Coordinates of C-alpha atoms in Angstrom, one line a residue:
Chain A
X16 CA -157.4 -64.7 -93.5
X17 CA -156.5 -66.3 -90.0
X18 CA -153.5 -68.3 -89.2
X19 CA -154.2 -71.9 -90.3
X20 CA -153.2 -72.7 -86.6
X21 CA -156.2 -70.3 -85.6
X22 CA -158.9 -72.0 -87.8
X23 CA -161.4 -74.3 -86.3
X24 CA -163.6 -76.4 -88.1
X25 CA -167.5 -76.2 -87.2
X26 CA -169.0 -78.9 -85.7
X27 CA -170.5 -80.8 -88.6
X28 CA -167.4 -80.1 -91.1
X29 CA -165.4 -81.7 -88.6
X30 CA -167.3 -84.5 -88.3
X31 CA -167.4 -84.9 -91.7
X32 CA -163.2 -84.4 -91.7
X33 CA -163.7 -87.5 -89.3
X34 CA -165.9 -89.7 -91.1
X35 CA -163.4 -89.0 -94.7
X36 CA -160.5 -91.1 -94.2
X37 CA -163.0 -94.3 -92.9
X38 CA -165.1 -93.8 -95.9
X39 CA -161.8 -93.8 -98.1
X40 CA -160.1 -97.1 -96.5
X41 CA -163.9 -99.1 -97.2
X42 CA -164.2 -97.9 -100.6
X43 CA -160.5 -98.6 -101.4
X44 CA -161.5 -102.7 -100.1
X45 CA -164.5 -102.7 -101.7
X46 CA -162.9 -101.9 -104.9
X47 CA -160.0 -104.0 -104.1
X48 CA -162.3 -106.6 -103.4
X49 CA -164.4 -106.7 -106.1
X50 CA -161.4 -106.5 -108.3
X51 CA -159.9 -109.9 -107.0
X52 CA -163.6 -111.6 -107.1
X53 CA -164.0 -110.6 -110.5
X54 CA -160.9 -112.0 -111.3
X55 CA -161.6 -115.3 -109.0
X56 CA -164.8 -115.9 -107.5
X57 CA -163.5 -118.3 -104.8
X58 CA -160.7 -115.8 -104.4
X59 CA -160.1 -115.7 -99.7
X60 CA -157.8 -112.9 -99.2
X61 CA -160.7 -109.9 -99.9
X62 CA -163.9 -111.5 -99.4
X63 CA -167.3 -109.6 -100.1
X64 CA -169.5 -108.1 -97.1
X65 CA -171.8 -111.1 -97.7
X66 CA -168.9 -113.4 -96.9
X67 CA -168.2 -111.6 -93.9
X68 CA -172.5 -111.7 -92.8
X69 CA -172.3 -115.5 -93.8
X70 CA -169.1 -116.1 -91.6
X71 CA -170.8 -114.1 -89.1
X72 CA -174.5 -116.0 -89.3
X73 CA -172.7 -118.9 -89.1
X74 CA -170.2 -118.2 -85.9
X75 CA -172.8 -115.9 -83.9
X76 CA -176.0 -117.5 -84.8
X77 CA -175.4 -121.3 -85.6
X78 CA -174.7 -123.5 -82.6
X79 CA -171.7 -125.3 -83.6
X80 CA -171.8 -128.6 -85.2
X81 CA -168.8 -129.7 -83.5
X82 CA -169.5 -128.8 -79.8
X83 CA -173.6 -127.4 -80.1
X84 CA -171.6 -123.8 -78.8
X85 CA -172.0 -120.4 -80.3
X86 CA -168.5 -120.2 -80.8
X87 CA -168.2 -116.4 -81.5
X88 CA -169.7 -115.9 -77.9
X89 CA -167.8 -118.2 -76.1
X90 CA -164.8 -117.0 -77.9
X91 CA -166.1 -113.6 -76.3
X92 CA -166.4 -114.6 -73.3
X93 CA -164.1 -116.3 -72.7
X94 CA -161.6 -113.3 -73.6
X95 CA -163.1 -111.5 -72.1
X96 CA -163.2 -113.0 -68.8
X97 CA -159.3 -113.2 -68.9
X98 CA -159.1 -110.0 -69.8
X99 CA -161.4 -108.7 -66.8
X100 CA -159.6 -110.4 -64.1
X101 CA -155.7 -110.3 -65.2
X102 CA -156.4 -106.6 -65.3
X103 CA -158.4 -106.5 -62.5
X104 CA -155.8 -108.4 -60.4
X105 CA -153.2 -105.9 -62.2
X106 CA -155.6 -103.0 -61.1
X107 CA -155.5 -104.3 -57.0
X108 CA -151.9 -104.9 -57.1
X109 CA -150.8 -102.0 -58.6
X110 CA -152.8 -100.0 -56.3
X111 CA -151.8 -101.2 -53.3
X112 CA -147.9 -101.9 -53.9
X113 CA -148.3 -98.1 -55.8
X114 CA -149.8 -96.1 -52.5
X115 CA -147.3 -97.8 -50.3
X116 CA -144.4 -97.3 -52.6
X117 CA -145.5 -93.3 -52.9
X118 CA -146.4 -92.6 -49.3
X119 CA -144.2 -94.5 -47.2
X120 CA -140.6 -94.1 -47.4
X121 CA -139.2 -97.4 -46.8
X122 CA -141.4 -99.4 -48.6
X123 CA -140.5 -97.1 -51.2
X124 CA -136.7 -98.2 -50.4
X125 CA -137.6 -101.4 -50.7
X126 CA -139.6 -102.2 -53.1
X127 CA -139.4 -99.4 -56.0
X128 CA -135.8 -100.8 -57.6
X129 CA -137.9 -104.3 -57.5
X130 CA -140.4 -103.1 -59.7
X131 CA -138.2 -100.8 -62.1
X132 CA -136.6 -104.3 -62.7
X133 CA -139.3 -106.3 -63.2
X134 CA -141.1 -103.8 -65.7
X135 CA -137.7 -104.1 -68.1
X136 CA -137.9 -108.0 -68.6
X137 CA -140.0 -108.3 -71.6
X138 CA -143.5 -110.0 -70.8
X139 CA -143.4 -112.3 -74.1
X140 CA -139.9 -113.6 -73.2
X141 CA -140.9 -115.3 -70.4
X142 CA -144.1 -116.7 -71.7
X143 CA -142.7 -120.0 -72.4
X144 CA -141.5 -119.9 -68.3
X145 CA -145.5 -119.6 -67.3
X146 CA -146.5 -122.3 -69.1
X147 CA -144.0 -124.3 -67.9
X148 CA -144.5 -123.0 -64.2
X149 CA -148.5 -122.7 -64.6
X150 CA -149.6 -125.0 -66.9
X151 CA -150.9 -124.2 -70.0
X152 CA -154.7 -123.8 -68.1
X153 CA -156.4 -120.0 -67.4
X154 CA -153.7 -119.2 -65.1
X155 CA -151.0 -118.6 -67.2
X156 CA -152.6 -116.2 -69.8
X157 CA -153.8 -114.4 -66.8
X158 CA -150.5 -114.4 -65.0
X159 CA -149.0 -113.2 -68.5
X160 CA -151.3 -110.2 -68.9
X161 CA -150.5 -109.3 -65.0
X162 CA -146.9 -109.8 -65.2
X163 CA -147.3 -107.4 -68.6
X164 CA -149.0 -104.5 -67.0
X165 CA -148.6 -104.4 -63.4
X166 CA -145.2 -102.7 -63.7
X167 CA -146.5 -99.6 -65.5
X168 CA -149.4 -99.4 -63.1
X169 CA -147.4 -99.7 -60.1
X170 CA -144.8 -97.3 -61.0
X171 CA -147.8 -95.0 -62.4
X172 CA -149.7 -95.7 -58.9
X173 CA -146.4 -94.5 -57.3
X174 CA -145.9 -91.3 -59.3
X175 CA -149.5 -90.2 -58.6
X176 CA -149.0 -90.7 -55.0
X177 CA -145.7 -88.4 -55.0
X178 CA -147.5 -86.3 -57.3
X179 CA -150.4 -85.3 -54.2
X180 CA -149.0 -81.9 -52.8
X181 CA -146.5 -82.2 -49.7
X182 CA -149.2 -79.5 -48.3
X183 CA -152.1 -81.6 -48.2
X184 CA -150.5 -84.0 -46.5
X185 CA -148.9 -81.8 -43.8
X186 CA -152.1 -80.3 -43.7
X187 CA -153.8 -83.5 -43.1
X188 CA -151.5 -84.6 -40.3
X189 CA -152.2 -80.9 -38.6
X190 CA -155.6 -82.2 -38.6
X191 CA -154.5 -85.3 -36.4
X192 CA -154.6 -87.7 -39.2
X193 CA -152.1 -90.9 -38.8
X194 CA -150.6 -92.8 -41.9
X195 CA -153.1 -95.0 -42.1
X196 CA -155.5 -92.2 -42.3
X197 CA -153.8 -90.3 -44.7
X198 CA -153.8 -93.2 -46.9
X199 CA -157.0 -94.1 -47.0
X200 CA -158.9 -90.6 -46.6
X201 CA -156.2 -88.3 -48.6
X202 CA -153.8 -90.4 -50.8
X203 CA -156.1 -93.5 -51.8
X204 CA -159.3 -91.3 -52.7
X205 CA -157.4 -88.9 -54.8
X206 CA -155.3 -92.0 -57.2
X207 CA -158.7 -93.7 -57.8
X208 CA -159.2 -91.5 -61.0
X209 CA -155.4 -91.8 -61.8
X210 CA -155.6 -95.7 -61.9
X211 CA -158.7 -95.7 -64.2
X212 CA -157.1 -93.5 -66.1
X213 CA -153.8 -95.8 -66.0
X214 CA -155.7 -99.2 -66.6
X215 CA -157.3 -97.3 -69.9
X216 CA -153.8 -96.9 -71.6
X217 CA -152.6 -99.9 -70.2
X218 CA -155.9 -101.8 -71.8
X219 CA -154.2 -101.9 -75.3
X220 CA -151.0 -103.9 -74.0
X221 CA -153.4 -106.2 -72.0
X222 CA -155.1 -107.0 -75.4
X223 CA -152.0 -107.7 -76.8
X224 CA -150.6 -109.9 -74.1
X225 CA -154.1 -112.0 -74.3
X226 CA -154.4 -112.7 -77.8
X227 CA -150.5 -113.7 -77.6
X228 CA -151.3 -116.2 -74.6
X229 CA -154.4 -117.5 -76.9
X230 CA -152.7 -118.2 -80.1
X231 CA -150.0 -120.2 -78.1
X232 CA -152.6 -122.0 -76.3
X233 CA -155.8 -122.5 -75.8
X234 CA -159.4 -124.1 -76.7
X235 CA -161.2 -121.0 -77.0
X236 CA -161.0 -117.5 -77.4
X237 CA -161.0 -114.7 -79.6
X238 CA -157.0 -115.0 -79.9
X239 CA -157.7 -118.6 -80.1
X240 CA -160.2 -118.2 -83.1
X241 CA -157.9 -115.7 -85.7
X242 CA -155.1 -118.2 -85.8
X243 CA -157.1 -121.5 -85.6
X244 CA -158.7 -120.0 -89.1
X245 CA -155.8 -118.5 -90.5
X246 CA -154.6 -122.0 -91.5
X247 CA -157.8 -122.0 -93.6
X248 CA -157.1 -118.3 -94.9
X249 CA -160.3 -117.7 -93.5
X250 CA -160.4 -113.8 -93.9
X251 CA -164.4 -114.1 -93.6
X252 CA -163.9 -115.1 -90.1
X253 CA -160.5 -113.2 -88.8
X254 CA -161.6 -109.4 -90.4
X255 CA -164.8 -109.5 -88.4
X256 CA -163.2 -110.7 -85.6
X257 CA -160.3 -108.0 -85.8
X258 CA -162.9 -105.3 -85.7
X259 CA -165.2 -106.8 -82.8
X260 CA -162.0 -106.8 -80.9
X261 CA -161.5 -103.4 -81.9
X262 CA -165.2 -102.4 -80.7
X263 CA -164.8 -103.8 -77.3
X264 CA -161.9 -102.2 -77.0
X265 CA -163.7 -99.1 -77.6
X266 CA -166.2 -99.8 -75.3
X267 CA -164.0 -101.2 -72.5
X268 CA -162.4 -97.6 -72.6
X269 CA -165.4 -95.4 -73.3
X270 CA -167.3 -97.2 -69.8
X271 CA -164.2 -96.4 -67.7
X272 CA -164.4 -93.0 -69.2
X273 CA -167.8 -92.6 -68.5
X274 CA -167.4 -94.1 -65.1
X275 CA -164.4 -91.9 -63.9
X276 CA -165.8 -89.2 -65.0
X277 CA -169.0 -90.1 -63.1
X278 CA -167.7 -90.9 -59.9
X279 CA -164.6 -88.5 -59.6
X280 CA -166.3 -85.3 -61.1
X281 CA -163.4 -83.2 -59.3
X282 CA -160.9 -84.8 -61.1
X283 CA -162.2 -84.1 -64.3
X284 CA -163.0 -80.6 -64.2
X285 CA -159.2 -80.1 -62.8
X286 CA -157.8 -81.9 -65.8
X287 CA -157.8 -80.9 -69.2
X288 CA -160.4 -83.2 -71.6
X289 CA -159.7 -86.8 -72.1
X290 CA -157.5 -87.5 -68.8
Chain B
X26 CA -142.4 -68.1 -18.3
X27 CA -143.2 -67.4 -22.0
X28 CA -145.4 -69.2 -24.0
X29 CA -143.0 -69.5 -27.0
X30 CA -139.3 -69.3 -26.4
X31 CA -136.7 -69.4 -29.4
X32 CA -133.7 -70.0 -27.9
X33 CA -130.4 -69.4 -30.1
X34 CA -131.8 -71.5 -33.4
X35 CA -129.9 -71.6 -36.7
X36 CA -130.5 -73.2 -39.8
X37 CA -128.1 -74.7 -42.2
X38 CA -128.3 -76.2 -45.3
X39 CA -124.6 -77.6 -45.6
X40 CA -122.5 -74.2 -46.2
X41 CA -125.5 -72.4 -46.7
X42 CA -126.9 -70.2 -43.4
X43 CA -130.2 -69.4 -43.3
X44 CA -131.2 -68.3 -40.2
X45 CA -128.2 -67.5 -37.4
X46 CA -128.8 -66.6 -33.9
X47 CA -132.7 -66.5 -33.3
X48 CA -133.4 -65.6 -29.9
X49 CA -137.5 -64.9 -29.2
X50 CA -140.0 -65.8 -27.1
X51 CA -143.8 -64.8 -27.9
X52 CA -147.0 -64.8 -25.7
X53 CA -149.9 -66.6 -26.0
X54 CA -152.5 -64.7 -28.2
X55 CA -150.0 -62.6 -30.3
X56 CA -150.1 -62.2 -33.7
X57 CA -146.9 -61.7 -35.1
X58 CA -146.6 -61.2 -38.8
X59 CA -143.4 -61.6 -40.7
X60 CA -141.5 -60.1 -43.3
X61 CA -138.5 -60.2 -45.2
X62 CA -136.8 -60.6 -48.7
X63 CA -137.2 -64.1 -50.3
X64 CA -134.5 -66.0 -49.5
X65 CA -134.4 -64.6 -45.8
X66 CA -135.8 -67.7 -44.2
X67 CA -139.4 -66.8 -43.1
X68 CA -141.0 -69.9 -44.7
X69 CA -137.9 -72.0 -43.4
X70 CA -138.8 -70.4 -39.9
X71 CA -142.2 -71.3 -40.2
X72 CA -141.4 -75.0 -41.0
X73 CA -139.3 -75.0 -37.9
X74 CA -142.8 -74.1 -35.9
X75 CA -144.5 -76.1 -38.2
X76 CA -142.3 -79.0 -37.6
X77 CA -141.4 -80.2 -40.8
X78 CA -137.9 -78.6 -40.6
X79 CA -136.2 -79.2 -37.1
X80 CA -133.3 -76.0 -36.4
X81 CA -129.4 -77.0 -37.2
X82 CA -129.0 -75.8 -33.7
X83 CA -131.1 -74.1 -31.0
X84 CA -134.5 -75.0 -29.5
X85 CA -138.4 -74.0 -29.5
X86 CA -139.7 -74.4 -26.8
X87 CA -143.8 -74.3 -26.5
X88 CA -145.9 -74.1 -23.0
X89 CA -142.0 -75.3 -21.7
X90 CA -142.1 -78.3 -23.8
X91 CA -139.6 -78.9 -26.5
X92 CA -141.3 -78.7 -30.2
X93 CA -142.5 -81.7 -31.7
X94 CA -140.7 -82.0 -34.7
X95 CA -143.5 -83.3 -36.9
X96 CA -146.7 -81.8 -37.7
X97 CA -149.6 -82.5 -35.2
X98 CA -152.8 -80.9 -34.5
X99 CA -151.5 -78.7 -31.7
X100 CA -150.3 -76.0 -34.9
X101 CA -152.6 -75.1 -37.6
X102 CA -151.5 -74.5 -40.8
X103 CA -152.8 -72.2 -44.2
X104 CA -150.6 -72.6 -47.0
X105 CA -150.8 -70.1 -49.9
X106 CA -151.9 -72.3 -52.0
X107 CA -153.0 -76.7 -51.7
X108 CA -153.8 -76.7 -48.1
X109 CA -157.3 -78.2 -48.8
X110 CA -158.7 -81.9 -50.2
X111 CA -159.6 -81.4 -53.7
X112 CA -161.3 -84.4 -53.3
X113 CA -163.6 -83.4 -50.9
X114 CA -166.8 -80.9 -50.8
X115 CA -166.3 -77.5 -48.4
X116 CA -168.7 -80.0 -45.5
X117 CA -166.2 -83.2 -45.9
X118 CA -163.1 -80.9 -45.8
X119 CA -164.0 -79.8 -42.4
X120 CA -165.9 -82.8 -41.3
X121 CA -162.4 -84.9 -42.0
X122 CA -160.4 -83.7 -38.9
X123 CA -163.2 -84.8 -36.8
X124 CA -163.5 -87.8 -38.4
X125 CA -159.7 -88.6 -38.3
X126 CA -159.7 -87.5 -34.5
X127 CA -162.8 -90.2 -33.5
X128 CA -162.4 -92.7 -36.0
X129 CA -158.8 -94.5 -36.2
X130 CA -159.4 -97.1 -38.6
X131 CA -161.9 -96.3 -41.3
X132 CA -161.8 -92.0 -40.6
X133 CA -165.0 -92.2 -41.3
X134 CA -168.1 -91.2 -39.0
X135 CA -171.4 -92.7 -39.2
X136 CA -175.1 -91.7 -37.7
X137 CA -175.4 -89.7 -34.3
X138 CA -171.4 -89.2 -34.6
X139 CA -171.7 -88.3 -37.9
X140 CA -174.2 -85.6 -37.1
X141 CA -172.4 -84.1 -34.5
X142 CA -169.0 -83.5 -36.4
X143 CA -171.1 -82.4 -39.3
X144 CA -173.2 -79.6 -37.0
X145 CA -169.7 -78.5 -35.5
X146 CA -168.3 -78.7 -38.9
X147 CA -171.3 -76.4 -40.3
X148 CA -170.4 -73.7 -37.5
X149 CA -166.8 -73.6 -38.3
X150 CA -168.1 -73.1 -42.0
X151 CA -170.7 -70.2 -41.1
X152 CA -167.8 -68.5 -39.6
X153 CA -165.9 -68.1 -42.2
X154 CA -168.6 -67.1 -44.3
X155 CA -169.1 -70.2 -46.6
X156 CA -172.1 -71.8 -45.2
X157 CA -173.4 -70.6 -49.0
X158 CA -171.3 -73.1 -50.6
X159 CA -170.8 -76.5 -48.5
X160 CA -171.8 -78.7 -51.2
X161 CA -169.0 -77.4 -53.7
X162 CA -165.8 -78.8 -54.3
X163 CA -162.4 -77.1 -53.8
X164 CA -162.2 -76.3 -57.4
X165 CA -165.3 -74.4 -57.7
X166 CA -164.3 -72.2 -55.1
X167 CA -162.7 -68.9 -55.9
X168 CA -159.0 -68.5 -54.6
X169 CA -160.5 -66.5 -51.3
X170 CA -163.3 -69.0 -50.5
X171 CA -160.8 -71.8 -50.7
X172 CA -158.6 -69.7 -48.3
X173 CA -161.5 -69.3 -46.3
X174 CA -162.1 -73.1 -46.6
X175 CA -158.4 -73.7 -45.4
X176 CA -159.0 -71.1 -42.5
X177 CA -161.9 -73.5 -41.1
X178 CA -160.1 -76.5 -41.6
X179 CA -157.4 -75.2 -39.5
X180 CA -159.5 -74.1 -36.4
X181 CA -161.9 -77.2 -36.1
X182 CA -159.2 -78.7 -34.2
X183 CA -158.9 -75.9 -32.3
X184 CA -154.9 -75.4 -32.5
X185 CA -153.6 -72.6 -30.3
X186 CA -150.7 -71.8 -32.8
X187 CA -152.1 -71.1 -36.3
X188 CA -149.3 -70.5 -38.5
X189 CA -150.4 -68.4 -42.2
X190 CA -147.9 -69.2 -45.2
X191 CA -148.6 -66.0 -47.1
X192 CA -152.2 -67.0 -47.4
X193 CA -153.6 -64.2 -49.0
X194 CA -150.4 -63.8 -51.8
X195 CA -152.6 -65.1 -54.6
X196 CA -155.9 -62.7 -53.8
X197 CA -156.8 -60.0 -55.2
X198 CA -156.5 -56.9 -53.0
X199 CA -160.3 -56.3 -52.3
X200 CA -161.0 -59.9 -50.9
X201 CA -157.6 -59.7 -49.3
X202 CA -159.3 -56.5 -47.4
X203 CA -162.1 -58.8 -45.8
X204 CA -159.7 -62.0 -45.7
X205 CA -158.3 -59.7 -43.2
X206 CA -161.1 -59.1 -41.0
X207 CA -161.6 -62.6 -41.2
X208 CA -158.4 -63.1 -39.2
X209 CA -158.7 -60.8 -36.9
X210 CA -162.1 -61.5 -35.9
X211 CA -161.4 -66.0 -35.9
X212 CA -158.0 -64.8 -33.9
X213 CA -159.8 -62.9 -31.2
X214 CA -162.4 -64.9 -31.2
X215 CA -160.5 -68.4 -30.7
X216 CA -157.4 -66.6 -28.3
X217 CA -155.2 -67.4 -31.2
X218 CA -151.1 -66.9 -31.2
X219 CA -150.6 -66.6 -35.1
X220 CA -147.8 -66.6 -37.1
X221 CA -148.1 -65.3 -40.1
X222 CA -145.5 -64.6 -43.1
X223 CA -146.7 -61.8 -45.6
X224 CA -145.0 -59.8 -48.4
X225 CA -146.9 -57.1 -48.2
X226 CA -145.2 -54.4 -45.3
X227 CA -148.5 -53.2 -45.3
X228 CA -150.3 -55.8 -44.1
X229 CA -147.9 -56.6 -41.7
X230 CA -147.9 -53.5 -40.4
X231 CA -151.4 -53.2 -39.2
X232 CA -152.5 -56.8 -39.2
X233 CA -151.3 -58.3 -36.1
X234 CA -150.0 -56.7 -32.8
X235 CA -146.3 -57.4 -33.6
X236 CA -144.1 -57.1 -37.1
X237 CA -141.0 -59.0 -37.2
X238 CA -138.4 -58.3 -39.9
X239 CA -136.3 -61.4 -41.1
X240 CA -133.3 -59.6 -42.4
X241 CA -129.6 -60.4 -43.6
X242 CA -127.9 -58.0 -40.8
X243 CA -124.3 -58.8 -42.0
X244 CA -124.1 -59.7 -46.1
X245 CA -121.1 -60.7 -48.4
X246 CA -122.2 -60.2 -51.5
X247 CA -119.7 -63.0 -52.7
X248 CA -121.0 -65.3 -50.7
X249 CA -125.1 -65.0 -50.3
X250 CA -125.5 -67.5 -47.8
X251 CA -122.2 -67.1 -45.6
X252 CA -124.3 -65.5 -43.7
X253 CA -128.0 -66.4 -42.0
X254 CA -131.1 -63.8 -41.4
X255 CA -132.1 -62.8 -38.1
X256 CA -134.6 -60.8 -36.3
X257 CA -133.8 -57.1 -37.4
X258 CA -137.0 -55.5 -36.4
X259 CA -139.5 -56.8 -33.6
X260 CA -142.0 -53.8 -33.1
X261 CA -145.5 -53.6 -32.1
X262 CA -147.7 -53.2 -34.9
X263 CA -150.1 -50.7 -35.8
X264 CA -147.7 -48.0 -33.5
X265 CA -145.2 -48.0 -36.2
X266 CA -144.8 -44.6 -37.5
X267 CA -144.2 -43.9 -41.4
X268 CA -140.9 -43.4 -41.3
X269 CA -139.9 -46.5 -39.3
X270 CA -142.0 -48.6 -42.1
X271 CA -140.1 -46.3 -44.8
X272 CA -136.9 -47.2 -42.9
X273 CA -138.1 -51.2 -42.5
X274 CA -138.7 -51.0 -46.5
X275 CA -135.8 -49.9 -47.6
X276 CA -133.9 -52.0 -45.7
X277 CA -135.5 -55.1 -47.2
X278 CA -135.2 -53.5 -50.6
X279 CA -131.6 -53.3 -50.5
X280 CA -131.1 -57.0 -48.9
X281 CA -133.4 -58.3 -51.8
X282 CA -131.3 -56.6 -54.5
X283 CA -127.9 -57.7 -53.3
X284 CA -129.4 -61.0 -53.0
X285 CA -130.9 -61.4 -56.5
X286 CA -127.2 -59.0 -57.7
X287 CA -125.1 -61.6 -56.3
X288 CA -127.3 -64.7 -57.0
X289 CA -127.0 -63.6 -60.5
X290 CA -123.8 -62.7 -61.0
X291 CA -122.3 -66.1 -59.4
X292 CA -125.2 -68.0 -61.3
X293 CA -125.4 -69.9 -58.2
X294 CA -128.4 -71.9 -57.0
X295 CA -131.7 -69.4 -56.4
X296 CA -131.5 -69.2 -52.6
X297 CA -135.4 -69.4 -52.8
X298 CA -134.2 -72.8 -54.4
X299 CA -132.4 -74.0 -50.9
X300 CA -135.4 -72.7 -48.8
X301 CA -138.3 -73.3 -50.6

């Protein structure tokens, strides 16, 4: 008999080992559920699948009576289009302040106490000072999800950049290359990976930031949508939407996965799986 | 006038000597290889002709000109290990120096230009024996192709001081064996003057045309770093009789054993820690 540490499940057992524990959490609300229905049919706080379909025909499929929208898409895409440009913006910042900050010394002087400081005031607590300063309009959930993740991808951007070995850049200037040079041929080529990589664990932070700035105010929106309904204990509506948030979160990080791995090959088969 | 003249250079790091009293000159087209305990200042040496250390006190000269103290293509450098782009394929590793030379603000070449840094970039491959793999990237390469790889990079700009960094320390001895032909034949070839730090007396020994011997001449075995190496053995290689390399061996035997003795009885900072 080996070591446990030493034994590896085969490929379909642990699948299977995978699969267990979400099989367990819907049978437990399916019996859950039932046993509130049984008890109350109008009972809202463990609705049946068909509730959740109904919610869903109704959201997805039915223009809404109110506005003639399919709410659950706009909702969509309107998070989705915050999402995508506070993190691009983030993304751009991060990666140019980040380069400077590792590669040239004085900006690093500079600028690198700036950022430490800014990335301990807690994002939330100045909400209320965006909406004052930018209205309570787009900007201010984007600046909110910006101000929330730059920091970590700048000071990430920056470690990278330190990271790249003192002999390739030697190296690089033996081969007559200036700063400039050296940033855009040696340093920026080589963080690309690193700030995909950065923006995926930064992704769940920038969720959290949106659906913050989208319960405090907005028209529309997935964040918008869970606590418009939750005066109505609508748990038809707010579980669904819970888990299509989950799935594009999934997806958002599976593409830039995909992607990285895709464009950067190199860095992938230098790192160990998942980076 | 010499090509290379070291004229009275010391290194310190605060109390610490490293190197004391250098006085050298070199020709053009030697190849000098150096050795020496760790912790004697050979790679500290190097960075002085690298130019990313500048000397406490003293000067290199080069062609009569004072030494640039900051890397530039006039000096070539192989690390042992890091010295290429992982980023890049073998071509775009070699291509880049060309491309940094003629293109200042993207360092990138395009069409006829292009083609012509890529052609010279293909002959500088095909001599040292790669032209198999120009596709690959850095990290498909075993450790003596990417040396190999490094080696190219180096020469494209045609530097006429190539400095080594114990490039071959990581190889395994039969690939070491051609690495070495690979040398001699680029150094001839290109009128090299090469500096090049090894650990292995042997290949110093017969490598290059002259072995230098960084050495602790006078050491306190209190106090490791009251005094700095020097120059204890400049002698053509590949005339050095046995016994002279027996005699050369033992003597950086013993300063490597009083160094590690008294680094570890005053548990003071590794000395390979101060001249890394």
């Amino acid at each position: 008999m080996k070591k446990l540490i030493n034994q590896h499940p085969t490929k379909p057992f642990r699948w299977l080992l995978g699969v267990i524990p979400f099989l367990i959490l819907l049978l437990f609300y399916v019996g859950a559920s039932n046993a509130r229905l049984a008890e109350n049919p109008n009972d809202k706080l463990l609705p049946a699948f068909s509730s959740f379909t109904d919610a869903m025909q109704r959201m997805a499929f039915e223009p809404s009576k109110r506005s003639g929208e399919y709410v659950f898409w706009q909702d969509t895409a309107s998070s989705l289009e915050r999402l995508g440009i506070g993190v691009g913006i983030s993304a751009l910042i991060a990666l140019t302040i980040g380069v400077m900050n590792g590669v040239i010394p004085f900006v690093r002087a500079n600028l690198s106490p700036l950022v430490t400081a800014i990335s301990l005031v807690p994002p939330m607590a100045i909400l209320p000072v965006l909406f004052i300063v930018f209205g309570l309009g787009e900007l201010s959930k984007i600046v909110l999800i910006a101000i929330g993740i730059t920091p970590f991808l700048i000071r990430d951007m920056q470690q990278r950049a330190l990271e790249i070995p003192a002999e390739q850049i030697i190296k690089a200037q033996t081969l007559g290359a200036n700063t400039w040079q050296i940033i855009v041929r040696v340093v920026l080529p080589q963080v690309m990976p690193r700030l995909i990589a950065s923006v995926r664990l930064s992704l769940g932070s920038a969720w959290l930031f949106l659906i913050a700035a989208e319960a405090i105010a907005a028209t529309d929106g997935l964040g918008y949508r869970i606590f418009l309904v939750r005066r109505y204990l609508s748990m038809d509506v707010i579980l669904p939407y819970v888990l299509w948030i989950t799935l594009l979160a999934f997806a958002i990080d599976y593409l830039l996965r995909v992607l990285s791995k895709r464009l950067y090959p190199w860095f992938h088969s230098q790192t160990p799986e998942g980076a | 006038m010499s090509y290379i003249t070291i004229n009275n250079v010391w290194k310190e790091y605060g109390d610490q000597v490293v190197l004391e009293r250098i006085n050298n000159t070199v020709e053009e087209g030697e190849f000098i290889t150096i050795v020496g305990a760790s912790g004697c200042g050979k790679t500290t040496f190097l960075k002085m002709l690298l130019g990313t250390e500048a000397p406490t006190r003293g000067l290199i000269t080069v062609a009569g000109e004072a030494l640039r103290y900051e890397p530039d293509s006039e000096r070539g450098i192989v690390f042992q290990r890091y010295s290429v782009f992982p980023h890049m394929t073998v071509l775009q590793n070699v291509v880049a120096a060309k491309e940094f030379e003629k293109s200042k603000l993207l360092a990138r070449l395009f069409g006829t230009a292009k083609q012509q840094a890529t052609e010279e970039a293909m002959a500088m491959i095909k001599a040292v024996g790669l032209s198999h793999a120009v596709d690959k990237y850095p990290h498909e390469l075993s450790g003596g192709m990417q040396q190999r790889l490094a080696i190219a990079q180096a020469l494209i700009k045609k530097p006429r001081i190539l400095l080594l960094d114990e490039p071959f320390g990581a190889l395994d001895p039969g690939i070491r064996a051609d690495m070495h032909l690979l040398v001699q034949d680029l150094w001839r070839r290109y009128k090299l003057t090469i500096f090049m730090i090894t650990h292995d007396l042997k290949e110093g020994f017969y490598l290059g045309t002259r072995l230098w011997v960084f050495d602790k001449d006078r050491l306190d075995p209190q106090a490791p770093g009251a005094f700095g190496a020097r120059i204890t053995y400049d002698v053509p290689a590949g005339e050095v009789d046995p016994n002279a390399g027996n005699i050369i061996e033992e003597d950086v035997q013993a300063t490597a054993a009083a160094l590690k003795q008294s680094n570890s009885d005053q548990s003071q900072p590794e000395l390979d820690g101060a001249t890394p």
